Short mmCIF file of C-alpha atoms in Angstrom, two decimals:
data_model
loop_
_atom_site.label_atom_id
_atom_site.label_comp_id
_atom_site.label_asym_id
_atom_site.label_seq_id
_atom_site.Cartn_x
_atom_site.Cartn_y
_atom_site.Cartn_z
CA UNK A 1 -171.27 64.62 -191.13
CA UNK A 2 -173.11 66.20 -193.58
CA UNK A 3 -171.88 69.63 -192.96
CA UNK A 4 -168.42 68.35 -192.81
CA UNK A 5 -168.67 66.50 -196.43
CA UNK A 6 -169.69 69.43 -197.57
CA UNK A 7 -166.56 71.40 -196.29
CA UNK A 8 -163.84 68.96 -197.76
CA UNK A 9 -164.03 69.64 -201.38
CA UNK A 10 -163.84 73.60 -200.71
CA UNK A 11 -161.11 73.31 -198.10
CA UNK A 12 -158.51 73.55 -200.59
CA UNK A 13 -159.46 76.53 -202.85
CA UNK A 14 -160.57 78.77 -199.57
CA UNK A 15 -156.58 77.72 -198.11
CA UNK A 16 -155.41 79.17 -201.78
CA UNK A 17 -157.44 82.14 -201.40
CA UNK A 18 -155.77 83.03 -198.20
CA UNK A 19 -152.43 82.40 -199.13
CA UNK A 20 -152.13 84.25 -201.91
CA UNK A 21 -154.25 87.40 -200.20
CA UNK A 22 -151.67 87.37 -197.27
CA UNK A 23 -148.98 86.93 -200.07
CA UNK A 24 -150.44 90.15 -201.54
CA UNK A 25 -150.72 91.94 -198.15
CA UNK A 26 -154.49 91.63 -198.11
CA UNK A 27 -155.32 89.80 -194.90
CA UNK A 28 -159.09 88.68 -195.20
CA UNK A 29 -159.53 88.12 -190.97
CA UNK A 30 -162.36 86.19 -191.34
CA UNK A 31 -161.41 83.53 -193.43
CA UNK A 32 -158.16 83.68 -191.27
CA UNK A 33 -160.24 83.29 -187.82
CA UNK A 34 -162.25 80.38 -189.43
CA UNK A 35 -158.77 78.63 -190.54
CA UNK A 36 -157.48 79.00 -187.35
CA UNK A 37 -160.30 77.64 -185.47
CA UNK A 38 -160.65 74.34 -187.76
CA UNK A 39 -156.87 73.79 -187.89
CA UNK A 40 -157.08 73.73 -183.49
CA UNK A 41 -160.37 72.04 -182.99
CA UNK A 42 -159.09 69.43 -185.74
CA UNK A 43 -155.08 68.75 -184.24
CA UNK A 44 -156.97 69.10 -180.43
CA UNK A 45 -159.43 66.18 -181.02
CA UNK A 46 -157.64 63.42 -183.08
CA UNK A 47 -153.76 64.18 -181.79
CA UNK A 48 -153.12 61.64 -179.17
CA UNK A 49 -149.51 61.58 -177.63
CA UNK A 50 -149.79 64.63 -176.07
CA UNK A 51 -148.24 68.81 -176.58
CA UNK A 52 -145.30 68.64 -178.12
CA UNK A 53 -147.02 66.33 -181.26
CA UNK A 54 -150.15 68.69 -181.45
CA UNK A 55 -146.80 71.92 -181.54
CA UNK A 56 -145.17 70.18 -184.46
CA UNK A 57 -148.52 69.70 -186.01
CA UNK A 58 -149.40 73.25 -185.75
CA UNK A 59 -145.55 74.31 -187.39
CA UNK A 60 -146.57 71.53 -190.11
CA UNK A 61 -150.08 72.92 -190.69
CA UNK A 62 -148.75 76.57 -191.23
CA UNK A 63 -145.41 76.51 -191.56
CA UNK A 64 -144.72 73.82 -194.41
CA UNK A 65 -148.76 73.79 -196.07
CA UNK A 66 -150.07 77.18 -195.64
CA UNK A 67 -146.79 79.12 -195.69
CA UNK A 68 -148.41 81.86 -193.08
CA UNK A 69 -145.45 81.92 -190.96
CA UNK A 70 -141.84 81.37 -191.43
CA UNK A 71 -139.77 78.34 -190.23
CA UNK A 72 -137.24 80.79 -188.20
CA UNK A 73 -140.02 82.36 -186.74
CA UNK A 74 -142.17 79.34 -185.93
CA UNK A 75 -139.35 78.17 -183.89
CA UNK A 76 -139.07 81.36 -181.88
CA UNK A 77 -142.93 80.86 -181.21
CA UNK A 78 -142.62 77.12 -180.56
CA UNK A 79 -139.75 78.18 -177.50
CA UNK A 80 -142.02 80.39 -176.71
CA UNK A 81 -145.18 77.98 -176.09
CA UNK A 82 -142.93 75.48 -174.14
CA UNK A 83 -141.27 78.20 -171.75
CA UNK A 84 -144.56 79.66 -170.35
CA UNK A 85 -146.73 77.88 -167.69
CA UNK A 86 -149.68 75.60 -168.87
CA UNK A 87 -150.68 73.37 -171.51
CA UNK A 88 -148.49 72.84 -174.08
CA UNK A 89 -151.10 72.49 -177.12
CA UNK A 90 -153.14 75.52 -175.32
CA UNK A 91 -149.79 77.88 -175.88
CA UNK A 92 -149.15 76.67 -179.33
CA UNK A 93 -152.66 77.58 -180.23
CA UNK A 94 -152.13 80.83 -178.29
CA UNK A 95 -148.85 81.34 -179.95
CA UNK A 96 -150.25 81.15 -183.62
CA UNK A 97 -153.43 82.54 -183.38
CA UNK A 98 -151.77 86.21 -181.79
CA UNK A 99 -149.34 85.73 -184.80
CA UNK A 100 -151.88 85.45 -187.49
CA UNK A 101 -154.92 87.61 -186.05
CA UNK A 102 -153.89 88.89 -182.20
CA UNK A 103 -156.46 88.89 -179.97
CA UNK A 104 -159.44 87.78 -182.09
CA UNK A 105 -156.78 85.23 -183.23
CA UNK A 106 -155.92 83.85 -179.44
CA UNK A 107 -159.65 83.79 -178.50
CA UNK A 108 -160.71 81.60 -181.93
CA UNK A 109 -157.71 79.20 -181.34
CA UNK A 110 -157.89 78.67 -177.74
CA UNK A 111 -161.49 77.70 -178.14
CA UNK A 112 -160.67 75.85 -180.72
CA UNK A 113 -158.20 73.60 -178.77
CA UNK A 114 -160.36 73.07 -175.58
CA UNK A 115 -163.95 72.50 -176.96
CA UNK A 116 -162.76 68.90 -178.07
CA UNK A 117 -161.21 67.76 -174.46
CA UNK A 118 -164.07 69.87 -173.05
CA UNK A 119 -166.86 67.87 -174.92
CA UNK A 120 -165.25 64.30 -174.35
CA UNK A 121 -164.32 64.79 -170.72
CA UNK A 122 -168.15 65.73 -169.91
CA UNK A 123 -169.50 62.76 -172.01
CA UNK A 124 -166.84 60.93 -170.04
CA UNK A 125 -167.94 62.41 -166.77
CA UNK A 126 -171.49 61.35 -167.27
CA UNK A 127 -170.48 57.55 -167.99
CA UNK A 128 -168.09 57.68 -165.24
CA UNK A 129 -170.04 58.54 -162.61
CA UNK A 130 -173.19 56.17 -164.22
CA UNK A 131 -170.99 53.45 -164.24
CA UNK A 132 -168.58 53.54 -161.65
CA UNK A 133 -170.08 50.82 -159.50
CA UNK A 134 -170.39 48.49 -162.49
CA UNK A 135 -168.43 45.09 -161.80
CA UNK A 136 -166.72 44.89 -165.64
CA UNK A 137 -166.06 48.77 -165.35
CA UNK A 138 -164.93 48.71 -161.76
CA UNK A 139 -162.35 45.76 -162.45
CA UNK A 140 -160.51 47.21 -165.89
CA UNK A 141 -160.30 50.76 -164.26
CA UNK A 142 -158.47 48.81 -160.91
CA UNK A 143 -156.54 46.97 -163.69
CA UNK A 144 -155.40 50.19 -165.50
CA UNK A 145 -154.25 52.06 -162.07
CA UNK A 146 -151.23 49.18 -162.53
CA UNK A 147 -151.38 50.05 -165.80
CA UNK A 148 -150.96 53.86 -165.55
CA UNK A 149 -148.80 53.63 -162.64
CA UNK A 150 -146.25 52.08 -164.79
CA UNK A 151 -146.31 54.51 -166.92
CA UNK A 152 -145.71 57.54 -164.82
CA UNK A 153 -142.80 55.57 -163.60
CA UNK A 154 -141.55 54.95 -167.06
CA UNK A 155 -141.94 58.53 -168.30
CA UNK A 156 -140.08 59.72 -164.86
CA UNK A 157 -137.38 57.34 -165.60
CA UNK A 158 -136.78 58.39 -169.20
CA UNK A 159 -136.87 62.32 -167.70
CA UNK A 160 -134.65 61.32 -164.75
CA UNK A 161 -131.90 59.54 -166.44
CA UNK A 162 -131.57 62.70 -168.71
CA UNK A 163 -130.99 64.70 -166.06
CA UNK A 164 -128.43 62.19 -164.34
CA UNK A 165 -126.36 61.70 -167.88
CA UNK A 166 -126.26 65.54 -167.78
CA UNK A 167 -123.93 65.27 -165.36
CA UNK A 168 -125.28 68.88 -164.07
CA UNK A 169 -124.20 68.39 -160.35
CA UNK A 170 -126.79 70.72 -159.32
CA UNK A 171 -129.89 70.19 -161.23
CA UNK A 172 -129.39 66.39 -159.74
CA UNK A 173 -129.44 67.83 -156.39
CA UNK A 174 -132.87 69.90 -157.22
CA UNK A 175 -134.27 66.80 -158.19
CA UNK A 176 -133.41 64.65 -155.05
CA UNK A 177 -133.78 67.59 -152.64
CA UNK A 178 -137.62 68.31 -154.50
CA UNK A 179 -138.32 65.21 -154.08
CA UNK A 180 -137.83 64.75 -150.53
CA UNK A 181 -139.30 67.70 -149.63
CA UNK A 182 -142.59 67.31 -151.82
CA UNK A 183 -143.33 63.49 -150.82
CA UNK A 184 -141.83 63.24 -147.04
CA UNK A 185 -142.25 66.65 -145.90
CA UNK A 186 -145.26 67.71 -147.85
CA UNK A 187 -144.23 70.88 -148.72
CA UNK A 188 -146.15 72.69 -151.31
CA UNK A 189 -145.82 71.52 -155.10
CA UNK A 190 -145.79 75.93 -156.26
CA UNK A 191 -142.95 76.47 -153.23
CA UNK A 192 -140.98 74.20 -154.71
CA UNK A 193 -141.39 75.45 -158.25
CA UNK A 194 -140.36 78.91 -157.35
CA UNK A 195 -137.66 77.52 -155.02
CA UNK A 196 -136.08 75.71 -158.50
CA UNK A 197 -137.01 78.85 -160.50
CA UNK A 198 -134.97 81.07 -157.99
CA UNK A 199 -131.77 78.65 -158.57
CA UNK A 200 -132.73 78.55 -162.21
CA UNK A 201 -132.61 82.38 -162.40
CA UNK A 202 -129.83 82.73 -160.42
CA UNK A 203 -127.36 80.80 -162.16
CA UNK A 204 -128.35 82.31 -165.53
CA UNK A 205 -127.54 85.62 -163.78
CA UNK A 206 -124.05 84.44 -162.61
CA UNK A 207 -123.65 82.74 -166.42
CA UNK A 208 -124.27 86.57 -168.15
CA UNK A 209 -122.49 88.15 -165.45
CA UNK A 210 -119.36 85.95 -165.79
CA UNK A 211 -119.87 86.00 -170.10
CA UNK A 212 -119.76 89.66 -169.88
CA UNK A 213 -116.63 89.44 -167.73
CA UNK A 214 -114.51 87.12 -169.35
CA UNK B 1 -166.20 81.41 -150.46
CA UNK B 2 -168.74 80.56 -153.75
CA UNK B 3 -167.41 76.96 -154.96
CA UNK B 4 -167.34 78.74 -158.10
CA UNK B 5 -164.56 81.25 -157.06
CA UNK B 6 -162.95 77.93 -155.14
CA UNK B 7 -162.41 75.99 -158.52
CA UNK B 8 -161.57 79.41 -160.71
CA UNK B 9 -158.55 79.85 -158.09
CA UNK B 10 -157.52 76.27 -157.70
CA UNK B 11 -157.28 75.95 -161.35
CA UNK B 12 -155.56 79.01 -162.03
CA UNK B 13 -152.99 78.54 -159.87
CA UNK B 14 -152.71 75.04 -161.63
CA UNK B 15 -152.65 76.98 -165.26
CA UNK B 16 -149.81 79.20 -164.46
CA UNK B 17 -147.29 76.76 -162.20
CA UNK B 18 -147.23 74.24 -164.52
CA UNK B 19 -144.13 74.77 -166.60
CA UNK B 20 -142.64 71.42 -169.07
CA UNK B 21 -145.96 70.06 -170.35
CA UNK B 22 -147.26 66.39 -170.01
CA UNK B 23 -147.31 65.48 -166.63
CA UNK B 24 -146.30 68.37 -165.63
CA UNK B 25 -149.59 69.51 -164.47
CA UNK B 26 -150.34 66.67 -162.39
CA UNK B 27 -148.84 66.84 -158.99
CA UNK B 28 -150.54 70.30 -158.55
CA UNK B 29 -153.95 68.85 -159.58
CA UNK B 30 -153.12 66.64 -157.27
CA UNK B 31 -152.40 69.04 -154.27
CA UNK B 32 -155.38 71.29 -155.43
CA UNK B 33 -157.95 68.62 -156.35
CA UNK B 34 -157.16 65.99 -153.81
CA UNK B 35 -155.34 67.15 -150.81
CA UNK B 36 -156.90 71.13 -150.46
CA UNK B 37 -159.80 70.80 -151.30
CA UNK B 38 -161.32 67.09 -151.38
CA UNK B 39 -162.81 66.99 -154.36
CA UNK B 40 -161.74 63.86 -156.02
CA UNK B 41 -161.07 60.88 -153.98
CA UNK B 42 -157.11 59.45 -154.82
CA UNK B 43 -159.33 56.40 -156.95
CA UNK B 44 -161.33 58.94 -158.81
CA UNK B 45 -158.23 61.15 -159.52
CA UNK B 46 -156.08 58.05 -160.66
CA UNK B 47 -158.97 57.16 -162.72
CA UNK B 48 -159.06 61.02 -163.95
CA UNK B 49 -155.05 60.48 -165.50
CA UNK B 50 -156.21 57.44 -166.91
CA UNK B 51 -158.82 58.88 -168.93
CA UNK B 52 -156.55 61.81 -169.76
CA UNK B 53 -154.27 58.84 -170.85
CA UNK B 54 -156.19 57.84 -173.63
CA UNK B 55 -158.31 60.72 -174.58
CA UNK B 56 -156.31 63.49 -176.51
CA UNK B 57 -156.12 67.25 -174.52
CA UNK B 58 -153.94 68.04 -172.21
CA UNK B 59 -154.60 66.65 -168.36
CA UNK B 60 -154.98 70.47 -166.62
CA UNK B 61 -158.04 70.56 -169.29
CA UNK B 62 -159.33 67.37 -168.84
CA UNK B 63 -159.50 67.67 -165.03
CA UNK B 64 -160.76 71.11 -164.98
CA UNK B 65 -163.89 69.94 -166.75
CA UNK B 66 -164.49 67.07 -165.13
CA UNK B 67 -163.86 68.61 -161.51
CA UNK B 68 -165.57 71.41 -162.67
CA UNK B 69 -168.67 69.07 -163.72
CA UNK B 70 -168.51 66.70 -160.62
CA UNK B 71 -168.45 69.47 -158.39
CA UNK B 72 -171.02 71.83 -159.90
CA UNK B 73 -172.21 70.95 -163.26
CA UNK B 74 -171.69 72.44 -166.73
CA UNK B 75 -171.00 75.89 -165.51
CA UNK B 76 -168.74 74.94 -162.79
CA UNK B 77 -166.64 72.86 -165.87
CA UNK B 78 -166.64 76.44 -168.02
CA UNK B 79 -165.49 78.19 -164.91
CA UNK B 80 -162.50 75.78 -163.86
CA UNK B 81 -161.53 75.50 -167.75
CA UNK B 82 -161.11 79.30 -168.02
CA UNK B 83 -159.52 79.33 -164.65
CA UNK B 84 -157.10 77.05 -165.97
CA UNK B 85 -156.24 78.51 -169.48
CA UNK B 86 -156.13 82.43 -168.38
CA UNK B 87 -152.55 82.30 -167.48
CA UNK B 88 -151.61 80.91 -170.43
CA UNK B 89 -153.51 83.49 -172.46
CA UNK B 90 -151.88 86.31 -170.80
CA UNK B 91 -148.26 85.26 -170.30
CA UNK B 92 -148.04 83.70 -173.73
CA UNK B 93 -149.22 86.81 -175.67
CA UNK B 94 -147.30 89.03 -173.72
CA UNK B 95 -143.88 87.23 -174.55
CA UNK B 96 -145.19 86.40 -178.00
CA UNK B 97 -146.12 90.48 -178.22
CA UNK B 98 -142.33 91.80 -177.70
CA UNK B 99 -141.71 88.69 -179.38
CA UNK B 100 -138.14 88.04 -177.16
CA UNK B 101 -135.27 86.83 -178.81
CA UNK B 102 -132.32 88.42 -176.80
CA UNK B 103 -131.41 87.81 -173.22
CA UNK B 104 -134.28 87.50 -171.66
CA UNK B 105 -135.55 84.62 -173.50
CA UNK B 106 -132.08 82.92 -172.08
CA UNK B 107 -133.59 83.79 -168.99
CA UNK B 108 -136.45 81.82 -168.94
CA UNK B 109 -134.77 79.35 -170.67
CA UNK B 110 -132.42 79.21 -167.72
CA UNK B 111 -134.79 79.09 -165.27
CA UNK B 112 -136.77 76.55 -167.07
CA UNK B 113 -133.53 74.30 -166.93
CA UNK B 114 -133.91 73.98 -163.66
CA UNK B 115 -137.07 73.48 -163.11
CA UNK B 116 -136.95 70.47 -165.30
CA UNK B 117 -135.44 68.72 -162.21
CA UNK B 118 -137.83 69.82 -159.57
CA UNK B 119 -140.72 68.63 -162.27
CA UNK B 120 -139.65 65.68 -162.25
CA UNK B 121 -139.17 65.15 -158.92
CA UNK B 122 -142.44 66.29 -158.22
CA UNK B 123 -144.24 63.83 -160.82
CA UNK B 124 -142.46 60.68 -159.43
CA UNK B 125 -143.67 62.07 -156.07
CA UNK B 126 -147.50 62.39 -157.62
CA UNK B 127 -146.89 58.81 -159.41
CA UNK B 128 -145.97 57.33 -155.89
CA UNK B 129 -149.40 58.39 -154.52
CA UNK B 130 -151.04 56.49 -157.53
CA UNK B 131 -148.71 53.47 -157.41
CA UNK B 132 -148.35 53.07 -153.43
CA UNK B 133 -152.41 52.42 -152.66
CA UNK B 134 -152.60 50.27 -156.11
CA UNK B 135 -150.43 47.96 -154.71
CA UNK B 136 -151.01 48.35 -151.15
CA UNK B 137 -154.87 47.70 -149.46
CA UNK B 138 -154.02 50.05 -146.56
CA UNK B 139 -152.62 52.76 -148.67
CA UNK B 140 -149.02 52.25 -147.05
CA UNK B 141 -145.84 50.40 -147.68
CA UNK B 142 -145.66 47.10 -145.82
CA UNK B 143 -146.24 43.59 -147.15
CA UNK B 144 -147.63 42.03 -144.12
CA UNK B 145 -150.07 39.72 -145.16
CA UNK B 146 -153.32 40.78 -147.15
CA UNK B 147 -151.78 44.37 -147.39
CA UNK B 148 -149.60 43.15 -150.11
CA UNK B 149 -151.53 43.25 -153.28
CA UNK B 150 -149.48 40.43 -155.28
CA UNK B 151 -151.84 40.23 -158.56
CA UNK B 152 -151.89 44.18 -158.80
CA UNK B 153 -147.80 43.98 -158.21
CA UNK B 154 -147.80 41.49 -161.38
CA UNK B 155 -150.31 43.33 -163.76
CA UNK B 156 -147.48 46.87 -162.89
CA UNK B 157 -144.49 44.71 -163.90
CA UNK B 158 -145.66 43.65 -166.70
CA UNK B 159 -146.96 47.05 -167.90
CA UNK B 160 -143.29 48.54 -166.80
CA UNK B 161 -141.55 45.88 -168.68
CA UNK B 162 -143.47 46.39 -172.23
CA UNK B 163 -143.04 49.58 -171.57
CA UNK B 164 -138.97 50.22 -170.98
CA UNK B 165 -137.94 47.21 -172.45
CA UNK B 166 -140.95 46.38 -175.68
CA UNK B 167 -141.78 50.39 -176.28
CA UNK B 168 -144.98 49.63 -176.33
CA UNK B 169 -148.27 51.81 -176.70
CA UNK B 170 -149.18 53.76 -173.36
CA UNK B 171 -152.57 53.47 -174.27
CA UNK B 172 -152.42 49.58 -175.41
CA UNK B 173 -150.10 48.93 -171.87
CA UNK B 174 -153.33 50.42 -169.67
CA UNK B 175 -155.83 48.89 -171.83
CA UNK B 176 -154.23 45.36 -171.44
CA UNK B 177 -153.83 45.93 -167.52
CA UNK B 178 -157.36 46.42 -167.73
CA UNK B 179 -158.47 43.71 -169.27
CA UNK B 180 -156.69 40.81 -167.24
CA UNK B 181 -157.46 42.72 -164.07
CA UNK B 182 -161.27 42.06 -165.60
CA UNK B 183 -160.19 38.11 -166.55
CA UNK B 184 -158.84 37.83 -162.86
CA UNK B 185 -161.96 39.04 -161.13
CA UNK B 186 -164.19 37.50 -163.60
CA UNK B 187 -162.58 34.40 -163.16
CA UNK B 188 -162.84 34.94 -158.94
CA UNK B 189 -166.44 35.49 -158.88
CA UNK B 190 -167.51 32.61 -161.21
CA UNK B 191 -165.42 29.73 -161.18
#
């Protein structure tokens, strides 16, 4: 706490500093490291709601308050973070810190964005398996499995009816046929990932293809 | 094979197939965590997406660290976390180095597109395995007598119904389920 108090009042004046070096051309990496660590390790531990909040976060952070990177190409990064495989939050760290400092840049943010989760999960870990057999904490985490159930179903409902009022004939059909294979056959959850891919890339192929024709 | 190299692999495969974010993660923690290699029971992993739930950071990160820890302590949670974020590291700062804004970006958006499908087919398939043994004692669909867990089927349709219908808070919905599933049992024991 003490540390932190003692960080508040500065915070502003070291942001200005920054800005107006890499307005200048005069990158000062250090500085830039330490902003990029505080900025993660601050959005990772008190943004609840998942990636895509923590993404707009980050674009709000250094897009619209520090001016470090431009809107157009904060989007392009953004597209970028949601297209690869993994965490959402992870690859918008990623994303910013290799714009702002490469390397150095991905290795400050990234650690920045898992040493909160990494930190409360072992706490949690410790309690969990301490208390597991306790009556009052054995009944509310029975309770909650209704709880969370409900809302996996709701979020897959939301997602599903998208896909249905897309009226995309074959991405329904990747959907039901996924589905029966992954829950009644068992088949492999990565199998059918690259099966969809391999339709996915496919008909982008046949889309350029017949573009370039027409 | 060293448990260490066992959890590296299983969560690097879980880093770099997980494409869409949120739950997208979870049916191949699932597979990986539950069905390979046994180390979370289907309670303890349910429990495991609950916590995620209401903790912020994203599930993959959450369960590699506490896999990692169950299984073999502080340095087996380092080892699964790194496991799980390499992937990301490299593929995002590759396409983030030639920085693609032509075709093939279209590309991956493309193929993304239809993986959205498959994703989702694949989390309603993970959500049944959570759902299915909360509401059934024997862990399969049939509502013979005593299998049928009636006050379990209530506490779900009343989270599903302030959730659709009232919006309401994921995180107040689980807590509430929670605490009447503790009222109900409390109320069993002693009274």
């Amino acid at each position: 706490m003490y540390a932190m108090n003692q960080n508040v009042p500065s915070e502003e004046s070291v942001q200005q500093k920054i800005t107006n070096q890499l307005a200048g051309g005069k990158h000062n990496r250090g500085q830039i490291l330490r902003q990029l660590f505080f900025s993660t390790l601050y959005l990772s531990a008190f943004t609840f709601g998942g990636g895509y909040v923590i993404v707009t976060l980050l674009k709000k952070k250094f897009v619209d308050d520090l001016h470090w990177i431009d809107e157009d190409e904060m989007l392009d990064l953004v597209a970028i973070a949601q297209s690869s495989p993994g965490a959402i939050a992870v690859n918008g760290a990623i994303v910013v810190g290799y714009k702002l400092a490469g390397i150095p840049g991905v290795l400050v943010s990234v650690l920045g964005a898992i040493l909160p989760p990494f930190i409360i999960i072992t706490a949690i870990s410790f309690f969990y398996n301490a208390f597991k057999s306790n009556f009052i904490v054995q009944a509310v985490l029975t309770g909650m499995k209704a709880g969370v159930s409900a809302v996996i179903i709701s979020v897959v409902f939301d997602m599903a009816s998208g896909i249905v009022k897309s009226k995309d004939m074959i991405n329904l059909l990747i959907m039901v046929i996924v589905f029966i294979a992954n829950y009644f056959l068992g088949v492999n959850v990565i199998w059918c990932i690259l099966g969809a891919a391999a339709v996915g890339a496919i008909r982008t192929a046949i889309r350029f293809h017949g573009g370039a024709a027409s | 094979m060293s448990v260490y190299v066992e959890l590296f692999l299983a969560f690097l495969q879980i880093g770099a197939f997980s494409f869409g974010g949120g739950y997208a993660a979870m049916p191949l923690i699932q597979e990986q965590v539950v069905g390979k290699y046994g180390w979370l029971s289907l309670s303890d992993f349910t429990d495991l997406v609950t916590i995620s739930q209401m903790t912020p950071g994203p599930i993959a990160v959450n369960a590699a660290t506490f896999v990692g820890e169950n299984i073999a302590g502080i340095p087996g949670a380092v080892i699964a976390t790194l496991g799980c974020i390499l992937p990301s590291c490299i593929f995002v700062t590759v396409l983030a180095h030639f920085y693609l804004k032509y075709q093939k970006m279209a590309m991956l958006q493309g193929i993304l597109g239809s993986l959205r499908p498959a994703v989702v087919a694949m989390i309603f398939s993970a959500g049944l395995l959570i759902l299915v043994p909360a509401l059934f004692r024997s862990g399969a669909v049939s509502f013979l007598a005593g299998n049928f867990h009636i006050r379990m089927a209530v506490w779900f349709a009343v989270a599903l119904f302030l959730l659709m219908k009232l919006k309401w808070d994921p995180i107040l919905v689980m807590v509430l389920t929670g605490a009447m599933e503790l009222v109900a049992q409390t109320w069993i024991r002693f009274c």
